């Protein structure tokens, strides 16, 4: 197996740390667990990896009700019952009622694919534990048909987490881990440019300044992330806002801060700032 | 290989499991670090560290193992790091050199120290080419280049990334640690720990599981088989009691916000918040302004809240001994308490099946701080945890233990 080489894509900026983590995970054939604040590009990473390695992407979005079994296969008993009651189809053929889940599909694929298990921490605590065996062996058994689904090529597995819950140690031990740190201004600028290549230099600078100012406010419930800045720059550009007013007036603040309590904090901050500026002016 | 790194990590409290250590060696064999130190830094971190809260400890351990100088973030060290960066071949030093370096650190001015380092490097250069222990070229040392050493690391070259040691020395992940006092920056992490205050797992199976009912029914050829599961609703109820009016107001209000945020996300079945000043007596307050008109008798409160509420006390527990032990000791002099505070605390503890006390003072101060005497007594009444993210985590675990 040659060593992988992921360097980001034209649409996705990956830091050297992240590149290294991806490449180590791909080469060692271990799941890559990426954690980071919301909006730091975890989900997008899987797309970028698939694109850059030329592999198909299979997405398994996890919800609070998702069970590990759902990713392996579902046995459509209702359809079978229906068929047997109403004499449609052939209920004796059990295999017909077995549908592979995303994990199953990624094993069954003839080529090597990228599987993203998105937001693993949404599910119950047992969810990751229930997946351990299958992720290790990359195979599982379907008792209903007596069939075994085994990976022809171990898929590249990317698991994302918002860190809502802690994950079990046994699970963590098997993963390669990367924490996507919040981008520093230089990297942030690159990211925004990927999305808005045409953006005016001055507007971008002022928007960044305003954004980091808002983000650093004390006591925010949800600190704004990359995607909020990307949207904000768009709003500012479309709204034809004069760049010189951005930092002072913070227009379209609701695009950046989503919680009412956070907006209140920001407004208080602006009021204080305005008062100070006025006092300064009085003093001359 | 690199057992020293293993030890250094353990000393810094980064847990490394055997599988992870083996994974690292597999990576080394496959040259996934591309024979560079920066590559090794990134690979070992990705494989060995599973929590960003440990990134900082990892950096300390890594830098110490590879350089013998502990990064302290002080100006002097910054300069040393820069210097080391410019002279990467000095990055590996022997035990003996390390000891001498440590001695020098105390005795010499920075410039002198750098001078000495330079001398060492020069003498090493003359003496150790082709050697097996020190840095050089053409030897079997794991460091340096053009030499052979399985899994060896090339220092220098590949200037694309900054020196790993320097990166490690900058300790840019310090803010992600979870063993420092909680501040508003930690809100998100703290909230995550708090989310474990939730019952998904206990409680009887009382909710009809439709999917499984259908499945079971089908499996039994159409005979109805009902299947039940545990409800997913959080059944945890919390009574939060906050010490207000002390020097710890910021922390206290943060905790108030934290629990409220958690509650808003409908995570608790009920959240009750009460306030007290230094210690609980016969009345508790409904608001932080401690207005007696919006107070309630402690007995009344205890009659209202079941023993299955989780009691979370927050305060520094530092007060005058009389405040805790004497009748009439309450700090607000218009308030005459007949029963000493300690007894009130004990009744609270007795009433609830689960209780924990969070103390904003770091644990390492508890024995010596001004007020250690009362803190010690309160600690005998309540299990006490420090108000760091880690402490919160332990407290939550304690509150969730089944009794
Ligand atoms: N490194 C990056 N390069 C390019 N765009 C990025 C990058 N990081 C974030 N973005 C932008 O931020 C948006 C959010 O990214 P994404 O949905 O992948 O975040 P996430 O970490 O999965 O968030 P969540 O935890 O909320 O699911 C992307 O659609 C993209 O616009
Ligand atoms: Mg996502």
PDB file of C-alpha atoms in Angstrom, chain B residues 71-263:
ATOM      1  CA  UNK B  71       9.011  25.050  27.677  1.00  0.00           C
ATOM      2  CA  UNK B  72       7.743  27.476  30.248  1.00  0.00           C
ATOM      3  CA  UNK B  73       6.497  30.220  28.008  1.00  0.00           C
ATOM      4  CA  UNK B  74       8.774  32.767  29.622  1.00  0.00           C
ATOM      5  CA  UNK B  75      10.762  35.201  27.563  1.00  0.00           C
ATOM      6  CA  UNK B  76      14.030  33.482  28.216  1.00  0.00           C
ATOM      7  CA  UNK B  77      12.745  30.204  26.992  1.00  0.00           C
ATOM      8  CA  UNK B  78      11.330  31.748  23.873  1.00  0.00           C
ATOM      9  CA  UNK B  79      14.808  32.891  22.977  1.00  0.00           C
ATOM     10  CA  UNK B  80      16.272  29.515  23.709  1.00  0.00           C
ATOM     11  CA  UNK B  81      13.688  27.967  21.474  1.00  0.00           C
ATOM     12  CA  UNK B  82      14.469  30.305  18.649  1.00  0.00           C
ATOM     13  CA  UNK B  83      18.100  29.554  19.085  1.00  0.00           C
ATOM     14  CA  UNK B  84      17.521  25.838  19.134  1.00  0.00           C
ATOM     15  CA  UNK B  85      15.431  26.181  16.053  1.00  0.00           C
ATOM     16  CA  UNK B  86      18.294  27.836  14.244  1.00  0.00           C
ATOM     17  CA  UNK B  87      20.635  25.109  15.453  1.00  0.00           C
ATOM     18  CA  UNK B  88      18.564  22.010  15.110  1.00  0.00           C
ATOM     19  CA  UNK B  89      21.451  19.684  15.593  1.00  0.00           C
ATOM     20  CA  UNK B  90      21.557  20.583  19.215  1.00  0.00           C
ATOM     21  CA  UNK B  91      18.140  19.162  19.744  1.00  0.00           C
ATOM     22  CA  UNK B  92      19.368  15.901  21.126  1.00  0.00           C
ATOM     23  CA  UNK B  93      21.567  16.055  24.172  1.00  0.00           C
ATOM     24  CA  UNK B  94      22.874  13.430  26.507  1.00  0.00           C
ATOM     25  CA  UNK B  95      21.768  12.998  30.100  1.00  0.00           C
ATOM     26  CA  UNK B  96      25.025  14.470  31.237  1.00  0.00           C
ATOM     27  CA  UNK B  97      24.665  17.516  29.042  1.00  0.00           C
ATOM     28  CA  UNK B  98      21.111  17.928  30.135  1.00  0.00           C
ATOM     29  CA  UNK B  99      22.131  18.040  33.755  1.00  0.00           C
ATOM     30  CA  UNK B 100      24.816  20.582  33.099  1.00  0.00           C
ATOM     31  CA  UNK B 101      22.411  22.630  31.061  1.00  0.00           C
ATOM     32  CA  UNK B 102      19.956  22.679  33.917  1.00  0.00           C
ATOM     33  CA  UNK B 103      22.634  23.869  36.273  1.00  0.00           C
ATOM     34  CA  UNK B 104      23.670  26.549  33.858  1.00  0.00           C
ATOM     35  CA  UNK B 105      20.142  27.738  33.510  1.00  0.00           C
ATOM     36  CA  UNK B 106      20.094  28.862  37.085  1.00  0.00           C
ATOM     37  CA  UNK B 107      23.500  30.393  37.087  1.00  0.00           C
ATOM     38  CA  UNK B 108      23.926  32.127  33.806  1.00  0.00           C
ATOM     39  CA  UNK B 109      22.425  35.051  32.053  1.00  0.00           C
ATOM     40  CA  UNK B 110      20.629  34.251  28.866  1.00  0.00           C
ATOM     41  CA  UNK B 111      23.396  35.429  26.564  1.00  0.00           C
ATOM     42  CA  UNK B 112      25.962  33.396  28.410  1.00  0.00           C
ATOM     43  CA  UNK B 113      23.719  30.392  28.258  1.00  0.00           C
ATOM     44  CA  UNK B 114      23.342  30.683  24.529  1.00  0.00           C
ATOM     45  CA  UNK B 115      27.089  31.097  24.249  1.00  0.00           C
ATOM     46  CA  UNK B 116      27.628  27.879  26.183  1.00  0.00           C
ATOM     47  CA  UNK B 117      25.127  26.070  24.077  1.00  0.00           C
ATOM     48  CA  UNK B 118      26.987  27.173  20.998  1.00  0.00           C
ATOM     49  CA  UNK B 119      30.268  25.943  22.404  1.00  0.00           C
ATOM     50  CA  UNK B 120      28.721  22.607  23.200  1.00  0.00           C
ATOM     51  CA  UNK B 121      27.411  22.352  19.724  1.00  0.00           C
ATOM     52  CA  UNK B 122      30.801  23.125  18.259  1.00  0.00           C
ATOM     53  CA  UNK B 123      32.672  20.679  20.425  1.00  0.00           C
ATOM     54  CA  UNK B 124      30.078  18.085  19.653  1.00  0.00           C
ATOM     55  CA  UNK B 125      30.529  18.766  15.982  1.00  0.00           C
ATOM     56  CA  UNK B 126      34.239  18.111  16.173  1.00  0.00           C
ATOM     57  CA  UNK B 127      33.997  15.053  18.312  1.00  0.00           C
ATOM     58  CA  UNK B 128      30.994  13.136  17.308  1.00  0.00           C
ATOM     59  CA  UNK B 129      30.736  12.684  13.616  1.00  0.00           C
ATOM     60  CA  UNK B 130      30.284   9.022  12.962  1.00  0.00           C
ATOM     61  CA  UNK B 131      29.512   8.387  16.586  1.00  0.00           C
ATOM     62  CA  UNK B 132      26.535   6.469  17.742  1.00  0.00           C
ATOM     63  CA  UNK B 133      25.172   8.616  20.453  1.00  0.00           C
ATOM     64  CA  UNK B 134      25.286  12.226  19.522  1.00  0.00           C
ATOM     65  CA  UNK B 135      23.993  14.099  16.629  1.00  0.00           C
ATOM     66  CA  UNK B 136      26.031  13.957  13.497  1.00  0.00           C
ATOM     67  CA  UNK B 137      26.079  12.750   9.982  1.00  0.00           C
ATOM     68  CA  UNK B 138      26.849   9.285   8.784  1.00  0.00           C
ATOM     69  CA  UNK B 139      26.459   7.701  12.192  1.00  0.00           C
ATOM     70  CA  UNK B 140      23.865   5.363  13.600  1.00  0.00           C
ATOM     71  CA  UNK B 141      22.296   7.920  15.891  1.00  0.00           C
ATOM     72  CA  UNK B 142      18.594   8.271  15.343  1.00  0.00           C
ATOM     73  CA  UNK B 143      19.134  11.947  14.683  1.00  0.00           C
ATOM     74  CA  UNK B 144      20.912  13.862  12.020  1.00  0.00           C
ATOM     75  CA  UNK B 145      20.850  12.890   8.404  1.00  0.00           C
ATOM     76  CA  UNK B 146      22.509  10.637   5.884  1.00  0.00           C
ATOM     77  CA  UNK B 147      22.879   8.105   8.626  1.00  0.00           C
ATOM     78  CA  UNK B 148      21.056   4.896   9.112  1.00  0.00           C
ATOM     79  CA  UNK B 149      18.765   4.154  11.959  1.00  0.00           C
ATOM     80  CA  UNK B 150      15.531   2.260  11.605  1.00  0.00           C
ATOM     81  CA  UNK B 151      12.705   4.740  11.882  1.00  0.00           C
ATOM     82  CA  UNK B 152      15.259   7.495  12.230  1.00  0.00           C
ATOM     83  CA  UNK B 153      14.368  11.095  11.978  1.00  0.00           C
ATOM     84  CA  UNK B 154      15.981  13.637   9.763  1.00  0.00           C
ATOM     85  CA  UNK B 155      16.415  16.981  11.378  1.00  0.00           C
ATOM     86  CA  UNK B 156      16.590  20.012   9.171  1.00  0.00           C
ATOM     87  CA  UNK B 157      15.885  19.910   5.475  1.00  0.00           C
ATOM     88  CA  UNK B 158      12.207  20.057   4.565  1.00  0.00           C
ATOM     89  CA  UNK B 159      11.748  23.620   5.703  1.00  0.00           C
ATOM     90  CA  UNK B 160       8.119  23.572   4.747  1.00  0.00           C
ATOM     91  CA  UNK B 161       6.889  23.194   8.275  1.00  0.00           C
ATOM     92  CA  UNK B 162       8.343  24.915  11.203  1.00  0.00           C
ATOM     93  CA  UNK B 163      10.470  22.925  13.545  1.00  0.00           C
ATOM     94  CA  UNK B 164       8.358  20.544  15.531  1.00  0.00           C
ATOM     95  CA  UNK B 165      10.189  21.325  18.696  1.00  0.00           C
ATOM     96  CA  UNK B 166       9.586  24.970  18.242  1.00  0.00           C
ATOM     97  CA  UNK B 167       5.946  24.376  17.558  1.00  0.00           C
ATOM     98  CA  UNK B 168       5.726  22.213  20.615  1.00  0.00           C
ATOM     99  CA  UNK B 169       7.560  24.840  22.633  1.00  0.00           C
ATOM    100  CA  UNK B 170       5.032  27.491  21.791  1.00  0.00           C
ATOM    101  CA  UNK B 171       2.357  25.678  23.701  1.00  0.00           C
ATOM    102  CA  UNK B 172      -0.391  26.995  21.525  1.00  0.00           C
ATOM    103  CA  UNK B 173      -2.878  24.500  22.915  1.00  0.00           C
ATOM    104  CA  UNK B 174      -2.607  25.713  26.465  1.00  0.00           C
ATOM    105  CA  UNK B 175      -6.135  27.120  26.332  1.00  0.00           C
ATOM    106  CA  UNK B 176      -7.539  23.711  25.549  1.00  0.00           C
ATOM    107  CA  UNK B 177      -6.423  22.211  28.836  1.00  0.00           C
ATOM    108  CA  UNK B 178      -9.248  21.230  31.116  1.00  0.00           C
ATOM    109  CA  UNK B 179      -7.513  21.192  34.455  1.00  0.00           C
ATOM    110  CA  UNK B 180      -7.462  24.937  34.999  1.00  0.00           C
ATOM    111  CA  UNK B 181     -10.096  27.031  36.736  1.00  0.00           C
ATOM    112  CA  UNK B 182     -13.227  27.315  34.697  1.00  0.00           C
ATOM    113  CA  UNK B 183     -13.791  30.556  32.811  1.00  0.00           C
ATOM    114  CA  UNK B 184     -16.290  31.698  30.250  1.00  0.00           C
ATOM    115  CA  UNK B 185     -14.035  30.388  27.485  1.00  0.00           C
ATOM    116  CA  UNK B 186     -14.682  26.902  28.753  1.00  0.00           C
ATOM    117  CA  UNK B 187     -18.413  27.243  28.464  1.00  0.00           C
ATOM    118  CA  UNK B 188     -18.765  24.811  25.602  1.00  0.00           C
ATOM    119  CA  UNK B 189     -16.515  22.138  27.040  1.00  0.00           C
ATOM    120  CA  UNK B 190     -18.063  22.458  30.448  1.00  0.00           C
ATOM    121  CA  UNK B 191     -21.513  22.138  28.962  1.00  0.00           C
ATOM    122  CA  UNK B 192     -20.433  18.966  27.250  1.00  0.00           C
ATOM    123  CA  UNK B 193     -19.367  17.449  30.558  1.00  0.00           C
ATOM    124  CA  UNK B 194     -22.611  18.545  32.099  1.00  0.00           C
ATOM    125  CA  UNK B 195     -24.584  16.768  29.434  1.00  0.00           C
ATOM    126  CA  UNK B 196     -23.598  13.544  31.093  1.00  0.00           C
ATOM    127  CA  UNK B 197     -26.064  14.562  33.764  1.00  0.00           C
ATOM    128  CA  UNK B 198     -28.731  12.726  31.930  1.00  0.00           C
ATOM    129  CA  UNK B 199     -30.526   9.459  32.291  1.00  0.00           C
ATOM    130  CA  UNK B 200     -30.815   7.603  29.087  1.00  0.00           C
ATOM    131  CA  UNK B 201     -29.816   4.347  30.597  1.00  0.00           C
ATOM    132  CA  UNK B 202     -31.584   3.840  33.876  1.00  0.00           C
ATOM    133  CA  UNK B 203     -35.278   3.791  34.514  1.00  0.00           C
ATOM    134  CA  UNK B 204     -37.758   1.114  33.563  1.00  0.00           C
ATOM    135  CA  UNK B 205     -38.689   0.267  29.972  1.00  0.00           C
ATOM    136  CA  UNK B 206     -42.053   1.950  29.696  1.00  0.00           C
ATOM    137  CA  UNK B 207     -42.135   3.285  26.160  1.00  0.00           C
ATOM    138  CA  UNK B 208     -43.562   1.258  23.274  1.00  0.00           C
ATOM    139  CA  UNK B 209     -40.855   0.518  20.729  1.00  0.00           C
ATOM    140  CA  UNK B 210     -42.871   0.506  17.521  1.00  0.00           C
ATOM    141  CA  UNK B 211     -40.105  -0.682  15.222  1.00  0.00           C
ATOM    142  CA  UNK B 212     -39.153  -3.547  17.424  1.00  0.00           C
ATOM    143  CA  UNK B 213     -42.798  -4.460  18.010  1.00  0.00           C
ATOM    144  CA  UNK B 214     -43.308  -4.780  14.273  1.00  0.00           C
ATOM    145  CA  UNK B 215     -40.130  -6.758  13.910  1.00  0.00           C
ATOM    146  CA  UNK B 216     -40.946  -9.132  16.731  1.00  0.00           C
ATOM    147  CA  UNK B 217     -44.481  -9.516  15.464  1.00  0.00           C
ATOM    148  CA  UNK B 218     -43.245 -10.348  11.994  1.00  0.00           C
ATOM    149  CA  UNK B 219     -40.718 -12.778  13.368  1.00  0.00           C
ATOM    150  CA  UNK B 220     -43.552 -14.524  15.167  1.00  0.00           C
ATOM    151  CA  UNK B 221     -45.534 -14.867  11.973  1.00  0.00           C
ATOM    152  CA  UNK B 222     -47.918 -12.038  12.687  1.00  0.00           C
ATOM    153  CA  UNK B 223     -48.720 -12.725  16.336  1.00  0.00           C
ATOM    154  CA  UNK B 224     -48.618  -9.459  18.206  1.00  0.00           C
ATOM    155  CA  UNK B 225     -45.498  -9.130  20.379  1.00  0.00           C
ATOM    156  CA  UNK B 226     -45.206  -5.851  22.218  1.00  0.00           C
ATOM    157  CA  UNK B 227     -41.749  -4.492  22.835  1.00  0.00           C
ATOM    158  CA  UNK B 228     -40.863  -1.751  25.297  1.00  0.00           C
ATOM    159  CA  UNK B 229     -37.811   0.367  25.781  1.00  0.00           C
ATOM    160  CA  UNK B 230     -36.474   2.870  28.242  1.00  0.00           C
ATOM    161  CA  UNK B 231     -37.755   6.359  27.635  1.00  0.00           C
ATOM    162  CA  UNK B 232     -35.269   8.737  26.091  1.00  0.00           C
ATOM    163  CA  UNK B 233     -36.401  11.660  28.171  1.00  0.00           C
ATOM    164  CA  UNK B 234     -33.940  13.013  30.669  1.00  0.00           C
ATOM    165  CA  UNK B 235     -35.333  12.406  34.130  1.00  0.00           C
ATOM    166  CA  UNK B 236     -32.607  14.176  36.056  1.00  0.00           C
ATOM    167  CA  UNK B 237     -33.703  16.929  38.426  1.00  0.00           C
ATOM    168  CA  UNK B 238     -31.193  19.367  39.831  1.00  0.00           C
ATOM    169  CA  UNK B 239     -31.071  21.707  42.786  1.00  0.00           C
ATOM    170  CA  UNK B 240     -28.272  24.203  42.310  1.00  0.00           C
ATOM    171  CA  UNK B 241     -27.235  26.227  45.355  1.00  0.00           C
ATOM    172  CA  UNK B 242     -24.855  29.100  44.736  1.00  0.00           C
ATOM    173  CA  UNK B 243     -22.748  31.017  47.204  1.00  0.00           C
ATOM    174  CA  UNK B 244     -23.176  34.629  46.229  1.00  0.00           C
ATOM    175  CA  UNK B 245     -21.581  37.762  47.578  1.00  0.00           C
ATOM    176  CA  UNK B 246     -18.142  36.314  47.914  1.00  0.00           C
ATOM    177  CA  UNK B 247     -15.016  36.902  45.923  1.00  0.00           C
ATOM    178  CA  UNK B 248     -16.062  34.190  43.536  1.00  0.00           C
ATOM    179  CA  UNK B 249     -19.004  35.891  41.867  1.00  0.00           C
ATOM    180  CA  UNK B 250     -17.743  35.477  38.329  1.00  0.00           C
ATOM    181  CA  UNK B 251     -17.419  31.746  38.660  1.00  0.00           C
ATOM    182  CA  UNK B 252     -20.726  31.458  40.383  1.00  0.00           C
ATOM    183  CA  UNK B 253     -22.600  33.352  37.716  1.00  0.00           C
ATOM    184  CA  UNK B 254     -20.874  31.295  35.079  1.00  0.00           C
ATOM    185  CA  UNK B 255     -22.182  28.145  36.714  1.00  0.00           C
ATOM    186  CA  UNK B 256     -25.642  29.660  36.869  1.00  0.00           C
ATOM    187  CA  UNK B 257     -25.500  30.361  33.119  1.00  0.00           C
ATOM    188  CA  UNK B 258     -24.099  26.929  32.444  1.00  0.00           C
ATOM    189  CA  UNK B 259     -26.883  25.074  34.195  1.00  0.00           C
ATOM    190  CA  UNK B 260     -29.494  27.372  32.707  1.00  0.00           C
ATOM    191  CA  UNK B 261     -28.148  26.798  29.211  1.00  0.00           C
ATOM    192  CA  UNK B 262     -28.202  23.089  29.829  1.00  0.00           C
ATOM    193  CA  UNK B 263     -31.737  23.320  31.123  1.00  0.00           C
TER     194      UNK B 263
END
